[in-house]
Amino acid sequence: MKKWSIALVIACLGACEQASTPIQENILPSGVKFIEEVKAQSGKTVIPYKKYTLDNGLTVILHQDNSDPLVHVDMTYHVGSGREEIGKSGFAHFFEHMMFQGSENVEDEQHFKLVTEAGGTMNGTTNSDRTNYFQTVPANQFEKMLWLEADRMGFLVDAVTQEKFEVQRETVKNERGQRVDNRPYGRLNERVSEALYPAGHPYSWPVIGYMEDLNRVNVNDLKAFFLKWYGPNNATLTIGGDIDEQEALSLVNKYFGTIPRGPEVAMPEKPTVTVAEDRYISMEDNVHLPLIYMSYPTVSIRHEDEAPLDVLSSILGGGKTSLFYKNLVKNQLAVQASVSHPCAELACTFNLFALPHPASGKTLADIEKVIRDTLVEFEERGVEDDDLTKVKASMEASYVFGLQSVAGKVSTLASNETFKGNPNYIAQDIARYANVTKADVMRVFKQYIKGQHGVIMSVIPKGKTELIAAEDNFTPPLRSAGVLSKTSSEELVIRKAKDNFDRSVIPTSGANKAVEVPKMWQKTLANGIKVLGTQSIETPTTTLLLKIPAGHYYSDKEKAGVVSLLASALNESTTERSAEEMSNALQKLGSSVSISAGNQYLNVNVSTLTKNLDATLLLVNEKLLKPAFIESEFARNKSNAIQGIINNKKDAGYLASTAYRQLLQADNIASISSQGSEESIKSISLDDIKAFYQQQVKPFDSQLIVVSDLQEKALSKSLDVFSAWQGKGEKLSLVLAEPDTQTGVIYLVNKDEAAQSAIRIGKRSITQDITGEYYKSYLMNFALGGAFNSRINLNLREDKGYTYGARSYFSADKFSGNYTASAEVRADATDKSIVEFVKEIQAYHDNGITDEELSFMRNAINQKDALKYETPRAKLGFLAQILEHDLTADFVKQRANIVETITKEEINALAKKHLNIADMFMVVVGDAKTLKPQLEALGYQVVNYDI
């Protein structure tokens, strides 16, 4: 089912009125116009806000939320890849990168540095229709964020140099390599869009663009694109959080009010997309499993038929109650199958896909027939009452859960304003889905799917052309090869702001507001479950995490993966109801329950509206105490797990992580992923699952972390549902011996014709602690590889353009730990990347941290508190750490004191102790026949390694 991403919609229920400083129209700053105010209303679904426009056309939306001392700032420009020209693809995404590279008053990389040092988070995203930039920071850093956003809106062009252009072009190429070209099925959406949309349609090229387009253009083409689309009159600035509205509006006017308007731009037309006959296309890829993908054009975002089409996609392919699950997955014709209906501003598509199971012996043509037969079955089945009930319950839950973060509320307001000109569009969104009828769903099925034509894409393993659904009968028109651009700077019309203040002065920040650690309550249930909880009254929701000491480490190496298969079994049928009935019951409550295997724990995650808590916990209890352990379900999950492992071996990152894990550990359970290996999974029987369950899935010493709007007394009563669960599992006794892996060696894993190489450099290191050497080593590494502005990332990504991102980190549990530096790099820069990695690690080992880096680390770490406890999910993670390590909340102060007092000498001593490159080994995944002589030329012994 579609996730309701158009609006992370917020239910403002009951005590949700906002304290607000009223802004009178007659005292508005000059050049600011009040548009509207929407207030909170008890029992109504609404995000309160005030909306303004500046004389230059900038739309400003303010949402006051004083529940946490933080502010979220979102700048959304109504431009995406759908505003680009033929032959100039990728410009909008390219500017997502360029807008972080400094402007006239912001130095190169300073945007990242200032936000990180402020204890904040930041990012930018681009899609076909909009680009947004956002920061979440402690409230005292708000003005600085406005200064940064304004400078890149009004003062970017002259700072975009040819050198920056070249470096970011390489970064984009690396991003495409990592996310598209080097990933199994990575070019699927690109190929389908080329075939579905007519030549020149704004959605016929990928958001990331074609690299040959970026290679043809020059820096002035990029500047021209910016000057056309990134003016204030094509932007929405949305601010939410702990703000004084009057002050916020004055600051917005100060920093943005003098930026001149851009040219008036119009939205592209919405051309009707039709396909006269089925278009079959295919592609050979470095994959294990073939894939069939069928895509039909439908409507556009918020069209009246979007909602019933979403319901249709849920019935056909939304989870274990869907027809696709019944006809393709449950009977093991497919490893995976689903249906979706993603929507964008100009067009939506109805997509059906499946990965055939090799054991089924089915070709993609066979699977296509099953899919088409399933559509016929749906028409005969019709729409049932539960179909609509589940969708509406899911909507209600997603709306309420959207209230949990100020970022969610701000992004909803910004999106609604950008695409509808109305931030207050939530009620209409709710009504669209609440009013869907059975007749609506059948109508859209007959109008857009039944008898209609689309694109049928076959992705097949190389050399397996006999598996395709049908012979290709469509070839998209050739793209123009184009010529090198000759756009000159004289053709640009530069706009300049005229100010009465000095923009080069970085705004100062006041004192960081105190952040209260959540108030906690603790108890132990009669059956031995340790409970730690806190109340969070912002939303009527409850989130739980149950950690049962029955993780991967409790199993034998020869049976690695048994816990993962057990988790799959617990997500299937119980003795009381089938897997489909269980899924149906949870969906009707709008609740989420997932069971997964970790190294030390079997984890049960639960999210529910509090009004449905008791009903949800009854189902959780049933899953845990009454698993059916049906042979056919076990066989399907086991077979799918094996196919997943084989398929993962086509992914460079998986190969690198697997080889690295094996080399870090001796021949023990930790050398294998909790998902197991192909060999270990094959050896596991249903009796093994049952035996492990009987031995280990017990309540004693389990940990239950709860965040709810309920008080302790009421919540404790709900937890009584677990009282019948009794028993104590075996204690874990585990020693992870050091391996005999050679240091100073490169272990080379082959991946034929890899567009990128995956690199891991590291060694075994110290085990985890909370306030000791492990934590201090994390602080030590921060400047080297722990932040965007770290030495490693700035070198390999920003200076050299070898990678989309590089990092280093310590990772550990109580049994073992490691230090790792990693990146996915351009294949032709593999050897050069290793040289730079070694240079940076060795230099930090030899010379240590600088005074500036030490100050940066202290500020960045100690100002994060405002973001640590905002949402129930964040609180859950914080409390889980306390319960697992038997801490008091005082550990937060202890860590803050360590950050504040750790000396340069102590950090440098830790660097010398832990960062000796001679103690490390390397794993490289890439095209061995090309890489081996290059790596040997660096002077390393290169060992071919198979996993």
Tab-separated table of N, CA and C in Angstrom, residues 654-751:
chain	number	residue	atom	x	y	z
A	654	TYR	N	27.167	-5.571	0.045
A	654	TYR	CA	26.938	-6.817	0.779
A	654	TYR	C	28.190	-7.682	0.760
A	655	LEU	N	28.826	-7.805	-0.402
A	655	LEU	CA	30.037	-8.614	-0.507
A	655	LEU	C	31.133	-8.072	0.405
A	656	ALA	N	31.275	-6.738	0.420
A	656	ALA	CA	32.319	-6.135	1.243
A	656	ALA	C	32.051	-6.364	2.726
A	657	SER	N	30.811	-6.147	3.152
A	657	SER	CA	30.470	-6.313	4.567
A	657	SER	C	30.625	-7.765	5.002
A	658	THR	N	30.241	-8.702	4.121
A	658	THR	CA	30.338	-10.120	4.461
A	658	THR	C	31.794	-10.557	4.594
A	659	ALA	N	32.622	-10.194	3.622
A	659	ALA	CA	34.038	-10.558	3.685
A	659	ALA	C	34.713	-9.903	4.886
A	660	TYR	N	34.391	-8.657	5.122
A	660	TYR	CA	35.003	-7.923	6.236
A	660	TYR	C	34.630	-8.557	7.575
A	661	ARG	N	33.356	-8.943	7.721
A	661	ARG	CA	32.911	-9.589	8.962
A	661	ARG	C	33.671	-10.904	9.173
A	662	GLN	N	33.824	-11.682	8.116
A	662	GLN	CA	34.525	-12.956	8.239
A	662	GLN	C	35.984	-12.760	8.648
A	663	LEU	N	36.625	-11.720	8.114
A	663	LEU	CA	38.035	-11.489	8.401
A	663	LEU	C	38.258	-10.850	9.767
A	664	LEU	N	37.236	-10.172	10.289
A	664	LEU	CA	37.346	-9.583	11.630
A	664	LEU	C	37.231	-10.632	12.724
A	665	GLN	N	36.554	-11.733	12.419
A	665	GLN	CA	36.266	-12.738	13.431
A	665	GLN	C	37.000	-14.041	13.132
A	666	ALA	N	37.257	-14.792	14.172
A	666	ALA	CA	37.717	-16.164	13.974
A	666	ALA	C	36.521	-16.994	13.526
A	667	ASP	N	36.688	-18.282	13.445
A	667	ASP	CA	35.615	-19.148	12.950
A	667	ASP	C	34.549	-19.307	14.034
A	668	ASN	N	33.691	-18.257	14.187
A	668	ASN	CA	32.696	-18.269	15.256
A	668	ASN	C	31.383	-17.683	14.754
A	669	ILE	N	30.386	-17.651	15.612
A	669	ILE	CA	29.045	-17.210	15.224
A	669	ILE	C	29.030	-15.773	14.728
A	670	ALA	N	29.927	-14.924	15.255
A	670	ALA	CA	29.939	-13.513	14.860
A	670	ALA	C	30.493	-13.302	13.460
A	671	SER	N	31.122	-14.323	12.884
A	671	SER	CA	31.658	-14.187	11.534
A	671	SER	C	30.578	-14.307	10.467
A	672	ILE	N	29.374	-14.654	10.881
A	672	ILE	CA	28.257	-14.831	9.954
A	672	ILE	C	27.142	-13.858	10.331
A	673	SER	N	26.513	-13.275	9.358
A	673	SER	CA	25.377	-12.378	9.575
A	673	SER	C	24.250	-13.104	10.290
A	674	SER	N	23.426	-12.329	11.003
A	674	SER	CA	22.256	-12.925	11.657
A	674	SER	C	21.287	-13.529	10.645
A	675	GLN	N	21.419	-13.145	9.376
A	675	GLN	CA	20.585	-13.739	8.329
A	675	GLN	C	21.084	-15.116	7.915
A	676	GLY	N	22.298	-15.479	8.375
A	676	GLY	CA	22.867	-16.769	8.037
A	676	GLY	C	23.566	-16.761	6.694
A	677	SER	N	24.116	-17.894	6.348
A	677	SER	CA	24.732	-18.085	5.045
A	677	SER	C	23.882	-19.076	4.251
A	678	GLU	N	24.186	-19.188	2.977
A	678	GLU	CA	23.433	-20.131	2.145
A	678	GLU	C	23.549	-21.543	2.706
A	679	GLU	N	24.757	-21.906	3.142
A	679	GLU	CA	24.987	-23.262	3.654
A	679	GLU	C	24.277	-23.476	4.993
A	680	SER	N	24.391	-22.504	5.901
A	680	SER	CA	23.783	-22.703	7.222
A	680	SER	C	22.263	-22.725	7.146
A	681	ILE	N	21.680	-21.896	6.301
A	681	ILE	CA	20.218	-21.889	6.167
A	681	ILE	C	19.731	-23.234	5.629
A	682	LYS	N	20.460	-23.790	4.674
A	682	LYS	CA	20.056	-25.085	4.112
A	682	LYS	C	20.017	-26.183	5.178
A	683	SER	N	20.866	-26.051	6.204
A	683	SER	CA	20.965	-27.105	7.216
A	683	SER	C	19.878	-27.025	8.285
A	684	ILE	N	19.086	-25.947	8.288
A	684	ILE	CA	18.117	-25.723	9.366
A	684	ILE	C	16.786	-26.390	9.037
A	685	SER	N	16.259	-27.085	10.010
A	685	SER	CA	14.950	-27.732	9.864
A	685	SER	C	13.923	-27.015	10.736
A	686	LEU	N	12.649	-27.333	10.519
A	686	LEU	CA	11.593	-26.768	11.354
A	686	LEU	C	11.777	-27.206	12.808
A	687	ASP	N	12.274	-28.417	13.020
A	687	ASP	CA	12.527	-28.875	14.390
A	687	ASP	C	13.589	-28.017	15.071
A	688	ASP	N	14.574	-27.535	14.302
A	688	ASP	CA	15.587	-26.634	14.866
A	688	ASP	C	14.938	-25.334	15.353
A	689	ILE	N	14.006	-24.824	14.567
A	689	ILE	CA	13.305	-23.599	14.938
A	689	ILE	C	12.504	-23.822	16.221
A	690	LYS	N	11.768	-24.914	16.250
A	690	LYS	CA	10.953	-25.215	17.433
A	690	LYS	C	11.813	-25.394	18.674
A	691	ALA	N	12.944	-26.088	18.510
A	691	ALA	CA	13.816	-26.333	19.662
A	691	ALA	C	14.397	-25.032	20.196
A	692	PHE	N	14.826	-24.161	19.302
A	692	PHE	CA	15.378	-22.887	19.755
A	692	PHE	C	14.292	-22.059	20.443
A	693	TYR	N	13.106	-22.067	19.874
A	693	TYR	CA	11.983	-21.340	20.484
A	693	TYR	C	11.722	-21.843	21.898
A	694	GLN	N	11.640	-23.156	22.057
A	694	GLN	CA	11.348	-23.728	23.372
A	694	GLN	C	12.458	-23.430	24.376
A	695	GLN	N	13.681	-23.411	23.912
A	695	GLN	CA	14.812	-23.164	24.804
A	695	GLN	C	14.949	-21.705	25.194
A	696	GLN	N	14.724	-20.798	24.233
A	696	GLN	CA	15.234	-19.449	24.439
A	696	GLN	C	14.191	-18.341	24.486
A	697	VAL	N	13.048	-18.517	23.859
A	697	VAL	CA	12.064	-17.423	23.809
A	697	VAL	C	11.255	-17.440	25.097
A	698	LYS	N	11.843	-16.816	26.125
A	698	LYS	CA	11.264	-16.783	27.457
A	698	LYS	C	11.272	-15.337	27.968
A	699	PRO	N	10.382	-15.049	28.916
A	699	PRO	CA	10.271	-13.656	29.380
A	699	PRO	C	11.376	-13.229	30.344
A	700	PHE	N	11.925	-14.156	31.112
A	700	PHE	CA	12.873	-13.768	32.161
A	700	PHE	C	14.077	-13.046	31.551
A	701	ASP	N	14.394	-11.886	32.106
A	701	ASP	CA	15.499	-11.029	31.663
A	701	ASP	C	15.238	-10.358	30.317
A	702	SER	N	14.027	-10.495	29.782
A	702	SER	CA	13.684	-9.690	28.600
A	702	SER	C	13.543	-8.239	29.016
A	703	GLN	N	13.682	-7.361	28.048
A	703	GLN	CA	13.618	-5.927	28.327
A	703	GLN	C	12.478	-5.318	27.504
A	704	LEU	N	11.599	-4.605	28.169
A	704	LEU	CA	10.457	-3.983	27.511
A	704	LEU	C	10.539	-2.482	27.706
A	705	ILE	N	10.694	-1.757	26.616
A	705	ILE	CA	10.787	-0.301	26.662
A	705	ILE	C	9.506	0.260	26.062
A	706	VAL	N	8.889	1.210	26.764
A	706	VAL	CA	7.573	1.709	26.367
A	706	VAL	C	7.552	3.231	26.408
A	707	VAL	N	7.035	3.835	25.331
A	707	VAL	CA	6.773	5.273	25.299
A	707	VAL	C	5.309	5.443	24.924
A	708	SER	N	4.537	6.086	25.813
A	708	SER	CA	3.089	6.159	25.615
A	708	SER	C	2.538	7.438	26.218
A	709	ASP	N	1.355	7.825	25.754
A	709	ASP	CA	0.683	8.959	26.391
A	709	ASP	C	-0.016	8.527	27.677
A	710	LEU	N	-0.040	7.215	27.936
A	710	LEU	CA	-0.630	6.718	29.168
A	710	LEU	C	0.326	6.886	30.345
A	711	GLN	N	-0.237	7.047	31.525
A	711	GLN	CA	0.573	7.055	32.733
A	711	GLN	C	0.920	5.624	33.126
A	712	GLU	N	1.876	5.503	34.044
A	712	GLU	CA	2.408	4.197	34.417
A	712	GLU	C	1.306	3.223	34.844
A	713	LYS	N	0.366	3.668	35.654
A	713	LYS	CA	-0.648	2.763	36.191
A	713	LYS	C	-1.488	2.153	35.079
A	714	ALA	N	-1.967	2.994	34.175
A	714	ALA	CA	-2.813	2.496	33.090
A	714	ALA	C	-2.022	1.597	32.148
A	715	LEU	N	-0.783	1.977	31.873
A	715	LEU	CA	0.036	1.189	30.966
A	715	LEU	C	0.387	-0.173	31.583
A	716	SER	N	0.687	-0.170	32.868
A	716	SER	CA	1.003	-1.430	33.547
A	716	SER	C	-0.155	-2.415	33.451
A	717	LYS	N	-1.374	-1.894	33.540
A	717	LYS	CA	-2.546	-2.757	33.420
A	717	LYS	C	-2.596	-3.409	32.036
A	718	SER	N	-2.238	-2.638	31.006
A	718	SER	CA	-2.232	-3.198	29.647
A	718	SER	C	-1.165	-4.274	29.497
A	719	LEU	N	-0.056	-4.130	30.229
A	719	LEU	CA	1.035	-5.085	30.113
A	719	LEU	C	0.739	-6.410	30.813
A	720	ASP	N	-0.348	-6.457	31.570
A	720	ASP	CA	-0.742	-7.705	32.225
A	720	ASP	C	-1.020	-8.816	31.223
A	721	VAL	N	-1.199	-8.448	29.953
A	721	VAL	CA	-1.481	-9.449	28.933
A	721	VAL	C	-0.353	-10.468	28.827
A	722	PHE	N	0.864	-10.073	29.237
A	722	PHE	CA	2.011	-10.977	29.130
A	722	PHE	C	2.183	-11.886	30.349
A	723	SER	N	1.281	-11.814	31.316
A	723	SER	CA	1.469	-12.526	32.583
A	723	SER	C	1.490	-14.049	32.426
A	724	ALA	N	0.815	-14.558	31.399
A	724	ALA	CA	0.785	-16.016	31.216
A	724	ALA	C	2.082	-16.553	30.612
A	725	TRP	N	2.892	-15.672	30.118
A	725	TRP	CA	4.173	-16.058	29.504
A	725	TRP	C	5.181	-16.298	30.625
A	726	GLN	N	5.725	-17.479	30.709
A	726	GLN	CA	6.605	-17.846	31.810
A	726	GLN	C	7.863	-18.532	31.273
A	727	GLY	N	8.916	-18.519	32.091
A	727	GLY	CA	10.099	-19.292	31.760
A	727	GLY	C	11.370	-18.471	31.693
A	728	LYS	N	12.471	-19.183	31.613
A	728	LYS	CA	13.794	-18.570	31.614
A	728	LYS	C	14.666	-19.285	30.593
A	729	GLY	N	15.221	-18.521	29.671
A	729	GLY	CA	16.099	-19.107	28.662
A	729	GLY	C	17.502	-19.314	29.193
A	730	GLU	N	18.331	-19.993	28.388
A	730	GLU	CA	19.712	-20.220	28.781
A	730	GLU	C	20.509	-18.929	28.744
A	731	LYS	N	21.470	-18.811	29.637
A	731	LYS	CA	22.363	-17.662	29.659
A	731	LYS	C	23.336	-17.743	28.490
A	732	LEU	N	23.751	-16.592	28.016
A	732	LEU	CA	24.701	-16.545	26.905
A	732	LEU	C	26.126	-16.609	27.447
A	733	SER	N	26.866	-17.563	26.944
A	733	SER	CA	28.284	-17.677	27.276
A	733	SER	C	29.055	-17.642	25.963
A	734	LEU	N	29.747	-16.554	25.714
A	734	LEU	CA	30.352	-16.361	24.397
A	734	LEU	C	31.693	-15.666	24.519
A	735	VAL	N	32.690	-16.234	23.898
A	735	VAL	CA	34.004	-15.602	23.781
A	735	VAL	C	34.347	-15.565	22.291
A	736	LEU	N	34.597	-14.372	21.781
A	736	LEU	CA	34.911	-14.212	20.367
A	736	LEU	C	36.420	-14.039	20.218
A	737	ALA	N	37.072	-15.111	19.826
A	737	ALA	CA	38.534	-15.104	19.731
A	737	ALA	C	39.007	-14.209	18.589
A	738	GLU	N	40.225	-13.704	18.736
A	738	GLU	CA	40.840	-12.904	17.684
A	738	GLU	C	41.132	-13.793	16.474
A	739	PRO	N	40.948	-13.269	15.256
A	739	PRO	CA	41.233	-14.065	14.059
A	739	PRO	C	42.735	-14.041	13.735
A	740	ASP	N	43.147	-14.878	12.780
A	740	ASP	CA	44.537	-14.861	12.328
A	740	ASP	C	44.683	-14.139	10.999
A	741	THR	N	43.778	-13.201	10.737
A	741	THR	CA	43.804	-12.412	9.508
A	741	THR	C	45.118	-11.642	9.388
A	742	GLN	N	45.700	-11.669	8.200
A	742	GLN	CA	46.937	-10.932	7.967
A	742	GLN	C	46.660	-9.433	7.922
A	743	THR	N	47.504	-8.661	8.557
A	743	THR	CA	47.402	-7.208	8.471
A	743	THR	C	48.278	-6.712	7.322
A	744	GLY	N	48.003	-5.501	6.880
A	744	GLY	CA	48.768	-4.924	5.778
A	744	GLY	C	48.492	-5.581	4.446
A	745	VAL	N	47.395	-6.333	4.363
A	745	VAL	CA	47.053	-7.087	3.169
A	745	VAL	C	45.734	-6.579	2.596
A	746	ILE	N	45.591	-6.640	1.265
A	746	ILE	CA	44.314	-6.332	0.627
A	746	ILE	C	43.650	-7.641	0.211
A	747	TYR	N	42.453	-7.885	0.740
A	747	TYR	CA	41.661	-9.046	0.346
A	747	TYR	C	40.710	-8.584	-0.754
A	748	LEU	N	40.841	-9.168	-1.931
A	748	LEU	CA	40.123	-8.717	-3.121
A	748	LEU	C	39.006	-9.686	-3.470
A	749	VAL	N	37.767	-9.155	-3.456
A	749	VAL	CA	36.579	-9.936	-3.805
A	749	VAL	C	36.128	-9.494	-5.190
A	750	ASN	N	35.950	-10.440	-6.086
A	750	ASN	CA	35.634	-10.087	-7.468
A	750	ASN	C	34.154	-9.778	-7.667
A	751	LYS	N	33.886	-8.699	-8.392
A	751	LYS	CA	32.550	-8.385	-8.911
A	751	LYS	C	32.757	-7.883	-10.332
